[in-house]
XYZ file of C-alpha atoms in Angstrom:
368
model
C 10.677 -8.341 -18.952
C 7.279 -7.098 -17.777
C 6.087 -10.533 -16.653
C 9.410 -11.368 -14.991
C 9.542 -7.996 -13.200
C 5.947 -8.438 -12.020
C 6.677 -11.865 -10.535
C 9.987 -10.700 -9.014
C 8.211 -7.763 -7.380
C 4.956 -9.314 -6.207
C 6.466 -12.619 -5.057
C 8.741 -11.161 -2.332
C 6.044 -8.735 -1.180
C 3.498 -11.520 -0.758
C 6.096 -13.768 0.889
C 7.020 -11.136 3.505
C 3.345 -10.380 4.124
C 2.441 -14.010 4.737
C 5.666 -14.613 6.670
C 4.553 -11.918 9.124
C 1.327 -13.857 9.773
C 3.201 -17.140 10.012
C 5.962 -16.068 12.422
C 3.628 -14.402 14.920
C 1.330 -17.445 14.802
C 4.324 -19.697 15.481
C 5.210 -17.490 18.453
C 1.728 -18.262 19.845
C 2.095 -21.970 18.951
C -0.682 -21.826 16.346
C 0.069 -24.501 13.720
C -0.225 -23.692 10.012
C -1.530 -26.198 7.480
C -0.535 -24.311 4.319
C 1.782 -21.464 3.364
C 1.024 -20.560 -0.242
C 2.470 -17.995 -2.631
C -0.195 -17.639 -5.303
C -3.621 -19.228 -5.690
C -4.912 -22.255 -7.510
C -3.109 -25.433 -8.439
C 0.258 -26.094 -6.841
C 3.331 -25.838 -9.085
C 5.941 -26.859 -6.554
C 5.872 -27.469 -2.811
C 7.167 -29.380 0.180
C 6.011 -30.245 3.701
C 8.200 -29.256 6.647
C 8.701 -31.048 9.937
C 5.824 -29.099 11.540
C 3.353 -30.423 8.967
C 3.049 -27.133 7.081
C 2.744 -27.435 3.300
C 4.857 -24.707 1.660
C 3.883 -24.238 -1.961
C 3.933 -21.977 -4.989
C 0.696 -21.877 -6.995
C 0.142 -20.945 -10.621
C -1.797 -17.657 -10.129
C 0.724 -15.161 -8.632
C -1.780 -12.534 -7.472
C -1.434 -12.993 -3.737
C -0.977 -15.691 -1.147
C -2.257 -17.016 2.147
C -1.446 -18.933 5.316
C -4.134 -21.422 6.322
C -3.987 -22.136 10.032
C -5.504 -25.054 11.896
C -9.094 -23.971 12.539
C -9.448 -22.080 9.255
C -12.099 -23.366 6.877
C -10.439 -21.740 3.850
C -7.705 -19.352 2.704
C -9.489 -16.233 3.998
C -9.645 -17.608 7.569
C -13.349 -18.326 7.819
C -13.652 -20.357 11.048
C -14.280 -24.050 10.497
C -16.678 -26.199 12.489
C -15.091 -27.576 15.642
C -15.906 -31.124 14.500
C -13.644 -30.584 11.477
C -10.612 -29.846 13.682
C -8.560 -32.831 14.899
C -9.165 -33.241 18.608
C -5.474 -33.098 19.534
C -5.169 -29.689 17.806
C -8.330 -28.015 19.069
C -6.598 -26.211 21.908
C -4.169 -24.700 19.357
C -6.710 -23.880 16.623
C -6.586 -20.297 15.382
C -10.261 -19.526 15.938
C -10.095 -20.677 19.578
C -7.150 -18.523 20.566
C -7.732 -15.281 22.544
C -8.902 -12.417 20.392
C -5.739 -10.382 21.062
C -3.585 -13.202 19.682
C -5.707 -13.470 16.521
C -5.562 -9.688 16.160
C -1.753 -9.649 16.348
C -1.405 -12.565 13.907
C -3.534 -10.766 11.322
C -1.894 -7.381 11.951
C 1.561 -8.924 11.451
C 1.016 -9.310 7.683
C 0.589 -5.622 6.822
C 3.179 -4.743 9.495
C 5.706 -6.945 7.698
C 5.147 -4.992 4.470
C 5.737 -1.675 6.217
C 8.819 -3.110 7.908
C 10.181 -4.293 4.542
C 9.723 -0.796 3.109
C 11.481 0.749 6.110
C 14.431 -1.623 5.689
C 14.674 -0.839 1.953
C 14.608 2.921 2.553
C 17.108 2.603 5.410
C 19.460 0.646 3.131
C 19.060 3.293 0.435
C 19.823 6.097 2.890
C 22.893 4.191 4.102
C 24.214 3.608 0.580
C 23.289 6.881 -1.149
C 22.143 9.280 1.555
C 18.770 10.748 2.431
C 17.485 13.092 -0.301
C 16.839 16.515 1.159
C 16.231 19.975 -0.239
C 15.682 23.103 1.815
C 12.090 24.376 1.768
C 13.222 27.783 0.532
C 11.830 29.133 -2.754
C 14.545 29.986 -5.291
C 12.368 31.013 -8.225
C 8.689 31.798 -8.861
C 7.274 31.366 -12.373
C 5.443 34.402 -13.759
C 1.626 34.194 -13.766
C 1.831 30.979 -11.752
C -0.408 30.038 -8.791
C 2.504 30.821 -6.469
C 2.915 34.351 -7.872
C -0.831 34.983 -7.667
C -0.772 33.817 -4.048
C 2.018 36.275 -3.235
C 4.867 33.776 -2.710
C 8.249 35.390 -3.320
C 11.780 34.081 -3.925
C 13.460 33.684 -0.568
C 10.276 32.596 1.215
C 10.393 29.350 3.159
C 7.249 27.249 2.774
C 6.298 25.903 6.195
C 3.103 24.098 5.212
C 0.602 23.563 2.398
C -2.942 22.308 2.939
C -2.164 22.221 6.674
C 0.612 19.672 6.076
C 4.084 20.522 7.342
C 6.724 20.914 4.626
C 10.189 20.865 6.248
C 11.759 19.984 2.873
C 11.063 20.910 -0.730
C 10.310 17.228 -1.393
C 7.400 17.544 1.033
C 6.155 20.608 -0.855
C 6.274 18.729 -4.144
C 4.610 15.573 -2.800
C 1.709 17.532 -1.301
C 1.151 19.755 -4.339
C 1.299 16.920 -6.889
C -1.639 15.159 -5.234
C -3.883 18.243 -5.221
C -4.522 19.432 -8.798
C -7.141 22.177 -8.896
C -7.484 22.366 -5.119
C -8.041 25.651 -3.277
C -5.980 25.682 -0.114
C -3.420 27.838 1.721
C 0.347 28.024 2.059
C 2.089 29.162 5.224
C 5.431 30.838 4.488
C 8.180 32.410 6.557
C 9.434 35.702 5.132
C 12.195 37.180 7.204
C 10.793 37.304 10.713
C 7.151 37.064 9.588
C 4.912 34.020 9.151
C 2.221 34.575 6.522
C -0.782 32.473 5.519
C -1.473 32.920 1.801
C -4.520 31.617 -0.115
C -3.339 29.283 -2.870
C -5.124 27.625 -5.799
C -3.063 24.760 -7.198
C -3.127 24.473 -10.974
C -3.629 21.265 -12.949
C -1.048 19.942 -15.381
C -1.030 16.824 -17.535
C 2.466 15.381 -17.762
C 3.867 12.527 -19.808
C 6.647 10.281 -18.523
C 9.402 8.670 -20.564
C 7.181 5.645 -21.222
C 4.406 7.739 -22.780
C 2.000 7.526 -19.837
C 0.109 10.680 -18.879
C -0.655 11.849 -15.343
C -2.824 14.633 -13.958
C -0.803 16.458 -11.296
C -0.824 19.666 -9.281
C 1.667 22.482 -9.887
C 2.203 25.919 -8.276
C 5.182 27.199 -10.286
C 8.141 27.364 -7.918
C 11.691 26.028 -7.952
C 13.697 24.934 -4.956
C 17.399 24.695 -4.349
C 19.842 21.975 -5.231
C 18.974 18.542 -3.868
C 21.545 17.074 -1.512
C 21.976 13.561 -0.169
C 22.632 13.684 3.550
C 24.644 10.855 5.080
C 22.950 9.828 8.309
C 24.526 8.157 11.344
C 23.667 4.460 11.527
C 21.463 5.022 14.571
C 19.272 7.488 12.607
C 18.723 5.346 9.495
C 15.712 3.353 10.703
C 13.920 6.343 12.350
C 14.431 8.427 9.174
C 13.192 5.552 6.997
C 10.166 5.143 9.282
C 9.260 8.831 8.942
C 9.713 8.586 5.162
C 7.442 5.524 5.052
C 4.785 7.340 7.097
C 4.886 10.262 4.661
C 4.388 7.921 1.708
C 1.473 6.288 3.535
C -0.037 9.710 4.225
C 0.142 10.444 0.504
C -1.746 7.221 -0.238
C -4.430 8.167 2.290
C -4.728 11.608 0.691
C -5.149 10.070 -2.745
C -7.798 7.620 -1.531
C -9.752 10.368 0.225
C -9.670 12.473 -2.933
C -11.045 9.597 -5.022
C -13.794 8.863 -2.479
C -14.804 12.533 -2.248
C -14.748 12.983 -6.037
C -11.855 15.454 -6.141
C -9.794 12.994 -8.178
C -11.022 10.694 -10.924
C -10.734 6.918 -10.895
C -8.637 6.912 -14.060
C -5.482 7.100 -11.931
C -6.324 3.835 -10.149
C -4.495 0.767 -11.420
C -4.812 -2.987 -11.084
C -2.663 -6.035 -11.851
C -1.955 -5.058 -15.463
C -0.872 -1.551 -14.476
C 1.307 -2.912 -11.679
C 2.996 -5.330 -14.085
C 3.528 -2.534 -16.615
C 5.098 -0.186 -14.057
C 7.263 -2.991 -12.661
C 8.601 -3.776 -16.117
C 9.285 -0.126 -16.857
C 11.171 0.439 -13.612
C 13.148 -2.780 -14.054
C 14.290 -1.483 -17.448
C 15.774 1.583 -15.699
C 18.009 -0.519 -13.450
C 18.113 -2.254 -10.094
C 17.904 0.855 -7.890
C 14.639 2.278 -9.339
C 13.137 -1.218 -9.214
C 14.054 -1.686 -5.529
C 12.625 1.748 -4.715
C 9.416 0.749 -6.483
C 9.424 -2.470 -4.458
C 9.382 -0.404 -1.267
C 6.502 1.752 -2.533
C 4.420 -1.241 -3.532
C 5.190 -2.915 -0.194
C 3.680 0.110 1.563
C 0.755 -0.027 -0.848
C 0.141 -3.707 -0.119
C 0.290 -3.151 3.636
C -2.006 -0.130 3.439
C -4.616 -1.824 1.225
C -4.725 -4.863 3.489
C -5.519 -2.638 6.467
C -8.704 -1.303 4.847
C -11.763 -2.642 6.728
C -13.001 -4.847 3.887
C -14.184 -8.385 4.728
C -11.830 -11.061 3.336
C -8.880 -8.721 3.799
C -6.769 -8.312 6.926
C -8.448 -5.031 7.802
C -11.849 -6.731 7.761
C -10.636 -9.399 10.190
C -9.143 -6.744 12.451
C -12.470 -4.892 12.422
C -14.379 -8.029 13.416
C -11.859 -8.867 16.150
C -12.226 -5.338 17.505
C -16.012 -5.798 17.616
C -15.510 -9.136 19.339
C -13.278 -7.530 21.969
C -15.864 -4.790 22.598
C -18.868 -7.165 22.663
C -16.886 -9.842 24.559
C -18.232 -12.481 22.200
C -17.640 -13.235 18.501
C -20.063 -12.416 15.734
C -22.357 -15.215 14.675
C -21.204 -17.605 11.954
C -24.073 -16.435 9.741
C -23.098 -12.761 10.102
C -19.484 -13.567 9.248
C -20.564 -15.632 6.254
C -22.627 -12.786 4.801
C -19.884 -10.285 5.536
C -17.297 -12.397 3.711
C -19.646 -12.932 0.783
C -20.097 -9.179 0.524
C -16.360 -8.666 0.825
C -15.709 -11.207 -1.919
C -18.218 -9.501 -4.217
C -16.629 -6.111 -3.524
C -13.076 -7.338 -4.144
C -14.129 -9.151 -7.331
C -15.948 -6.060 -8.628
C -12.939 -3.893 -7.776
C -10.531 -6.214 -9.608
C -12.774 -6.201 -12.699
C -13.082 -2.411 -12.572
C -9.332 -1.895 -12.170
C -8.581 -4.348 -14.984
C -10.952 -2.446 -17.279
C -9.214 0.755 -16.157
C -5.831 -0.785 -16.967
C -6.963 -1.833 -20.440
C -8.275 1.688 -21.022
C -4.949 3.215 -19.975
C -3.244 0.976 -22.537
C -5.494 2.440 -25.236
C -7.477 -0.747 -25.901
C -10.905 0.884 -25.775
C -9.819 3.734 -28.069
C -8.495 1.257 -30.619
C -11.697 -0.799 -30.457
C -13.752 2.363 -30.893
C -11.761 3.301 -33.991
C -12.201 -0.193 -35.433
C -15.961 -0.133 -34.835
C -16.250 3.409 -36.135
């Protein structure tokens, strides 16, 4: 179940990501040599009428589109002599920088678009989850009580982030265990800014996994599912997607600044485990997880790391500013550094995943 769920989740996400690159390139008449889901040896494939080889490879940890003019799967520019003469005017590396920028940007954009469509479909079928930002109950001796929050208050913002719904309150607090911040509340006709120290709680989910989260000790009202007019579905889903992305940025900033440990970071094993767990709960939780991971994939690919889409976008931006591309040697060293970073990150996250599964504790007990 875990392996099947992992493949069923990652495959569509990678396909939509690469399809974004491919379709925008086709719009600019840039031919593609290969469209691959996965890396390594080909399992199955076919060649279309445009000469593009569509294939599925044995290692399902990503994918790529190799355009004419690319030396390899990460779009390192090839030597001009290696490009067939009749295709040189259509080679990717020789197209205007704005076209290359849009082709690369289209991959992450496709992942965000997929998430928006999934959320919009969910809102159409079930309704948009929404709870008023009013406080119904305050736990005794809780951070909220110490801050002076009272039942009946409406929380307008926490940590300078607007909280129009109780879901927003929860999402902001959960990501900030132990953080000293402030809550802005409306009490009657007054707006008060109250100092707030979020407490830390360790919670265990139904699968036995533990998480370090923030809590302030308040309860909201009953959650409702609001049916939206068809014209409002996509805008509402877009706002929801932006809020999820903002949460990811918050989490990354906290890890970088040391406010959150790296134990919460997960790699391929963790992704497969979560996918299997959500699939066991039914189709709806799995599809919701698909949307979250689609946002995650789009966001990660926008980070300015060489080899990834964000790295290419960074170099194209420099090229547009300088009005000439970086030298081949500079790009080569940048991509080597990017490869080393990505490889080190994958190894680190895999070790993290194995630790979260208890492997290191069991080995320690065996050795001891």
